[in-house]
Short mmCIF file of C-alpha atoms in Angstrom, two decimals:
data_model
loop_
_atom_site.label_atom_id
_atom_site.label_comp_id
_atom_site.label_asym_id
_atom_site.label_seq_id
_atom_site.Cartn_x
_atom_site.Cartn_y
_atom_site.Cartn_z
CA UNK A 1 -38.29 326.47 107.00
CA UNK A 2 -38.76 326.96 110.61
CA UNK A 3 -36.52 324.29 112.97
CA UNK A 4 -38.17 323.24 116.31
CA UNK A 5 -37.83 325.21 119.42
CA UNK A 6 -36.99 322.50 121.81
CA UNK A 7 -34.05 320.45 122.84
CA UNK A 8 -33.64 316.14 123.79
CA UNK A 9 -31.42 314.54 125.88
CA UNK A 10 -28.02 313.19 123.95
CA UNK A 11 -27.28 309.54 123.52
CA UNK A 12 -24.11 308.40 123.32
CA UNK A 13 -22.68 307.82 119.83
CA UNK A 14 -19.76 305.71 119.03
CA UNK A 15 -16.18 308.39 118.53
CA UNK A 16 -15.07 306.49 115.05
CA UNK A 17 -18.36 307.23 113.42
CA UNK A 18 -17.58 310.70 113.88
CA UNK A 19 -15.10 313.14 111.61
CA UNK A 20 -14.94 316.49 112.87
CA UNK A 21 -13.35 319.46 111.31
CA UNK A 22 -13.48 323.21 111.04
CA UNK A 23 -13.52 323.92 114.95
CA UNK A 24 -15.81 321.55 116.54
CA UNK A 25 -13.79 318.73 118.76
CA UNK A 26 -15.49 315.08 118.76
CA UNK A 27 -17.03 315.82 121.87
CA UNK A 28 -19.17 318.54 120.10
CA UNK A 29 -19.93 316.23 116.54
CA UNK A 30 -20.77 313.15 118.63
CA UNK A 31 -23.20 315.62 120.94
CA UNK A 32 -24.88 316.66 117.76
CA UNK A 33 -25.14 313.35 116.38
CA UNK A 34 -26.90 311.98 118.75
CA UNK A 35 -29.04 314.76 119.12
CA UNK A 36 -30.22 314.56 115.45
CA UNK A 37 -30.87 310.99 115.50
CA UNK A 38 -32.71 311.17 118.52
CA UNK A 39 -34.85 313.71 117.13
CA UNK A 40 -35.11 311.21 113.78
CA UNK A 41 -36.48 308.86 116.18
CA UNK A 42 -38.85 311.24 117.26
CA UNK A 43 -40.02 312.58 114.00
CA UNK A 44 -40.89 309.15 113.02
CA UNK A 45 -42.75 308.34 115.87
CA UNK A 46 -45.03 311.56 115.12
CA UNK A 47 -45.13 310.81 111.20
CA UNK A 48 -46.67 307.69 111.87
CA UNK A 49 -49.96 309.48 113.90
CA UNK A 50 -50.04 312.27 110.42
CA UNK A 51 -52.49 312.30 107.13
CA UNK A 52 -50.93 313.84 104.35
CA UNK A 53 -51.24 314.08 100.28
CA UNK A 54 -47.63 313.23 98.60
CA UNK A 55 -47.85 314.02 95.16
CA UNK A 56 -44.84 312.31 93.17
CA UNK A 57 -43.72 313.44 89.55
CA UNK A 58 -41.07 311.72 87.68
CA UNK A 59 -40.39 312.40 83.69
CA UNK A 60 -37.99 310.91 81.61
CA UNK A 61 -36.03 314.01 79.48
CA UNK A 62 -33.60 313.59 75.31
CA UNK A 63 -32.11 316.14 74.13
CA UNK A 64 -33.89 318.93 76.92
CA UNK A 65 -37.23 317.21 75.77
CA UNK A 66 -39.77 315.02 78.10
CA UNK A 67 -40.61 311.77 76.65
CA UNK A 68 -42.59 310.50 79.04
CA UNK A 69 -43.94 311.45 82.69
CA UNK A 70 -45.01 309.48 85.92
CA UNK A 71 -47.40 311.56 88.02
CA UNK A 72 -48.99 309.64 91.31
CA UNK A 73 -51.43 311.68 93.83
CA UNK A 74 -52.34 309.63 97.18
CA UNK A 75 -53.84 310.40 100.03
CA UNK A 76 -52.71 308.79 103.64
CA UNK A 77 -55.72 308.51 105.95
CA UNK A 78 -57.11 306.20 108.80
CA UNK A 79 -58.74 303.21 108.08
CA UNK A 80 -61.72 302.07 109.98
CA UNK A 81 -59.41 299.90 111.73
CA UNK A 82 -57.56 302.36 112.64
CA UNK A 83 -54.40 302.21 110.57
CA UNK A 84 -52.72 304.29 108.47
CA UNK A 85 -53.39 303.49 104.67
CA UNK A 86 -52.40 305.15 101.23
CA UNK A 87 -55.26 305.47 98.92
CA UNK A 88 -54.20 306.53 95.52
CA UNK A 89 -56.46 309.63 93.73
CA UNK A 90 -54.53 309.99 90.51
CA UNK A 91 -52.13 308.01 88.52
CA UNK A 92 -50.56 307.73 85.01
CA UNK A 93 -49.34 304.39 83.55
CA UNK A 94 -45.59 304.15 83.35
CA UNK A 95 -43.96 303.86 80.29
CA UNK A 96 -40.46 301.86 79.40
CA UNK A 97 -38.75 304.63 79.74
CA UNK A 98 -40.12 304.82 83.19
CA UNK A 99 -39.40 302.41 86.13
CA UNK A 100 -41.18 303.09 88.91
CA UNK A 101 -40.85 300.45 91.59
CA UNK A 102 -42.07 299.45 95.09
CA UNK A 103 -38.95 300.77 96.14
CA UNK A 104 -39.19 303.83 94.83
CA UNK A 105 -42.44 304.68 96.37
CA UNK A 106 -41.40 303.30 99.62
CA UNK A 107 -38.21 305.59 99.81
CA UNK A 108 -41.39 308.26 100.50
CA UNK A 109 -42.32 306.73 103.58
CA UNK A 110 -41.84 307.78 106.90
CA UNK A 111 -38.85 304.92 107.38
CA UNK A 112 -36.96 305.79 104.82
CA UNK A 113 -37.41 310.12 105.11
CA UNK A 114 -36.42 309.50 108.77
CA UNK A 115 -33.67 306.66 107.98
CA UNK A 116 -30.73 308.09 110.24
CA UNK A 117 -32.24 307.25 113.50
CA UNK A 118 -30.38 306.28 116.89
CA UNK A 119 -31.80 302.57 116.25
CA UNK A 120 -29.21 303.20 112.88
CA UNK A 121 -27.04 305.63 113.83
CA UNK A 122 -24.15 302.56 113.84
CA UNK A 123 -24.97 301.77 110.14
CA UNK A 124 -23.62 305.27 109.15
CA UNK A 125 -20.06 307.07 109.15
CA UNK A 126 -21.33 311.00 110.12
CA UNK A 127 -18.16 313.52 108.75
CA UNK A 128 -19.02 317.30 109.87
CA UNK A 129 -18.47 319.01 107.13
CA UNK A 130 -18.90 322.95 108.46
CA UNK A 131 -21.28 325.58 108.88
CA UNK A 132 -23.89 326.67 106.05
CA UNK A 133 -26.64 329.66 106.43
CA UNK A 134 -29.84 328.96 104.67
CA UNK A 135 -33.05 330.77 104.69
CA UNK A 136 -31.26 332.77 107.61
CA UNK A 137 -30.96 329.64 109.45
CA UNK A 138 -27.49 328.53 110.79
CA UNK A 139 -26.86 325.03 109.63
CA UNK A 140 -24.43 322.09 110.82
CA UNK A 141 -23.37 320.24 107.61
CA UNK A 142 -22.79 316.75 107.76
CA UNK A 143 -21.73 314.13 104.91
CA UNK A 144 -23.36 310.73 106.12
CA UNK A 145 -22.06 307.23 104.00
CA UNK A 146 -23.10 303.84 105.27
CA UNK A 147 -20.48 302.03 106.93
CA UNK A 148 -21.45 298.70 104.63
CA UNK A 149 -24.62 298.58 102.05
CA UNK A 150 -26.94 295.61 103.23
CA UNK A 151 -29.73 293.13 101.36
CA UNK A 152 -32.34 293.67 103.70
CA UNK A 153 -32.62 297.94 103.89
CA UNK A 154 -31.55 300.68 102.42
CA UNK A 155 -29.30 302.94 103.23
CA UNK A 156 -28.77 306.80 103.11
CA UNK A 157 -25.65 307.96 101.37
CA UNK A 158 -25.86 312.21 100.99
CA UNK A 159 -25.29 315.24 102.73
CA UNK A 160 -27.47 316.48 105.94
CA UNK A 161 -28.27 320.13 107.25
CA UNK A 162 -28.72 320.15 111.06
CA UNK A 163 -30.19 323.64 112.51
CA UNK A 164 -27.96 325.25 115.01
CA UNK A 165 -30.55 325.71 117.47
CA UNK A 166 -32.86 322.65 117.37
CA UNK A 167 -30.21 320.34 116.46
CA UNK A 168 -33.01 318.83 114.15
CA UNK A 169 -31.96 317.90 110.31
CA UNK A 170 -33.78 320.30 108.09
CA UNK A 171 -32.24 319.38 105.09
CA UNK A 172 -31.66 316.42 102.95
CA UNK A 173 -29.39 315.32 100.01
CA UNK A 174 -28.70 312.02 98.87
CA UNK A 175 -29.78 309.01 97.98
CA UNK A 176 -30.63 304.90 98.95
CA UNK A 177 -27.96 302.34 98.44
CA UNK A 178 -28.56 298.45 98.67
CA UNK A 179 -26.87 295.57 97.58
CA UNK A 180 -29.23 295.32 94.78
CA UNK A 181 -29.11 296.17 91.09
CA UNK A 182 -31.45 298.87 91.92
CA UNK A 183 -30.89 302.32 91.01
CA UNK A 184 -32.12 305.42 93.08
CA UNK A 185 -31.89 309.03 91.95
CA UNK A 186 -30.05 311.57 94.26
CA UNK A 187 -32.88 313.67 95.81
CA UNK A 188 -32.58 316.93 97.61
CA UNK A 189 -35.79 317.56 100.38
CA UNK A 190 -36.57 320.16 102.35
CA UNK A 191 -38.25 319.93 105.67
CA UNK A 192 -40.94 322.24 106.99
CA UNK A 193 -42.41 322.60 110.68
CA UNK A 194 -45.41 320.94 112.02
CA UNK A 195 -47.45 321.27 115.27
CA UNK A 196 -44.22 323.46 116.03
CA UNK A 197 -42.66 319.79 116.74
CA UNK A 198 -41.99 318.27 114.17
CA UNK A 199 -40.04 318.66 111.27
CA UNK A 200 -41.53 316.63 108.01
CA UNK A 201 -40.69 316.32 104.21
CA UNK A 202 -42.39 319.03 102.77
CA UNK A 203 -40.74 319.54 99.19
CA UNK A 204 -38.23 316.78 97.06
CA UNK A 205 -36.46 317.48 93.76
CA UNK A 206 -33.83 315.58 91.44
CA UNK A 207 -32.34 316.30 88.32
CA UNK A 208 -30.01 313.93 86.81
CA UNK A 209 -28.62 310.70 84.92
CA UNK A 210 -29.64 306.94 86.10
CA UNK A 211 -27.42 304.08 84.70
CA UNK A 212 -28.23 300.76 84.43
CA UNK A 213 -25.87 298.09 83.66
CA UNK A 214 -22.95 299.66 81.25
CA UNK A 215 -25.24 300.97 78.74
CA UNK A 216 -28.80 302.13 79.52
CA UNK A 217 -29.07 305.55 80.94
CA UNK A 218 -32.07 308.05 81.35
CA UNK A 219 -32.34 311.62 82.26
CA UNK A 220 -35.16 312.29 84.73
CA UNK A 221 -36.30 315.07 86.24
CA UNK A 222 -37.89 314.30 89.85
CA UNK A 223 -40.57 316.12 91.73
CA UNK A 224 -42.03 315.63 95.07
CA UNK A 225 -44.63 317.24 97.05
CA UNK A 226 -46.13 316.39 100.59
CA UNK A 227 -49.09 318.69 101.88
CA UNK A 228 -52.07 318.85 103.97
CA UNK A 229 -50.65 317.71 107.18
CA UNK A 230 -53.36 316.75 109.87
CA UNK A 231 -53.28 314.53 113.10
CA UNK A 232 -54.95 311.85 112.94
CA UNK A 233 -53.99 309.66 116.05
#
């Protein structure tokens, strides 16, 4: 993982959304803040004008066994129209032990991989954590909850890695929350450089238990790849 070499101008960020501990004083968490958001805001903006493949992998696991699998392969691409479209090259049929949803597969989009932008940044409560090293990069770490879970978007609840440097988040762990009965798995994604300007998804992985209602549960295992990054706009 490679952060970007470049710096943005800080917006200001509201003092109670910010916890700071571990020798960095408000002024320094809300600085880096709104630097990371800013550079959300960015990414976003550049994911939009990007072709990619996203391969997604999801398998349902008893006793240390798989029982069933969901693999989906698409492609994003221009349209003659010139708009960004997902054609799909591979897919299996979910099963009823699998529930893929719309949801789901938009929680891959740029919107939701780039959901703590400055447009947001007021949804969230942002509690620095401390300092992490990481591929011998030297990482802010930053627990993010939403200040109240809405009906109309979802909303990150995790942990964030912010390089020292770039002031870009590099790393991701959480998951979406909405007011719906919805369950999302807790996903951790790393981020690799593009263009040297961006920082995009590159890998995604989960491991864990979904419950649904007070008596269905399934153990998935979660995989998610995106690759073949090109420009198209």
């Amino acid at each position: 993982l490679i952060p970007c070499a470049y710096f943005a101008h800080a917006q200001n960020v509201d003092p109670s959304k910010a916890i700071s501990v571990q020798g960095l004083d408000n002024l320094d968490v809300n600085r880096i803040i709104a630097e990371f958001t800013l550079g959300e805001t960015e990414f976003l903006e550049g994911f939009s004008r990007y072709g990619y493949k996203l391969d997604f992998d999801v398998q349902s696991v008893e006793n240390g066994r798989v029982v069933a699998e969901y693999r989906r392969v698409s492609q994003v691409l221009l349209s003659k129209d010139g708009k960004l479209v997902e054609k799909i090259l591979s897919f299996t049929r979910p099963s009823a032990d699998i529930r893929v949803t719309q949801e789901d597969l938009e929680n891959l989009g740029g919107q939701y991989q780039f959901a703590l932008q400055s447009s947001n940044a007021n949804q969230y409560r942002f509690s620095y954590v401390g300092k992490e090293r990481i591929n011998n990069l030297d990482l802010y770490v930053f627990d993010v909850i939403p200040v109240a879970l809405s009906s109309k978007r979802r909303l990150f609840r995790g942990r964030i890695w912010v390089g020292v440097d770039s002031l870009r988040i590099v790393k991701t762990r959480g998951k979406f929350e909405d007011k719906s009965d919805q369950r999302y798995p807790v996903v951790e994604m790393y981020r690799t450089a593009i263009d040297n300007k961006f920082l995009f998804p590159l890998t995604g992985s989960g491991n864990g238990e979904l419950i649904f209602g007070n008596v269905v549960s399934v153990h998935f295992n979660l995989r998610i790849n995106y690759s073949d990054f090109v420009k198209l706009q």
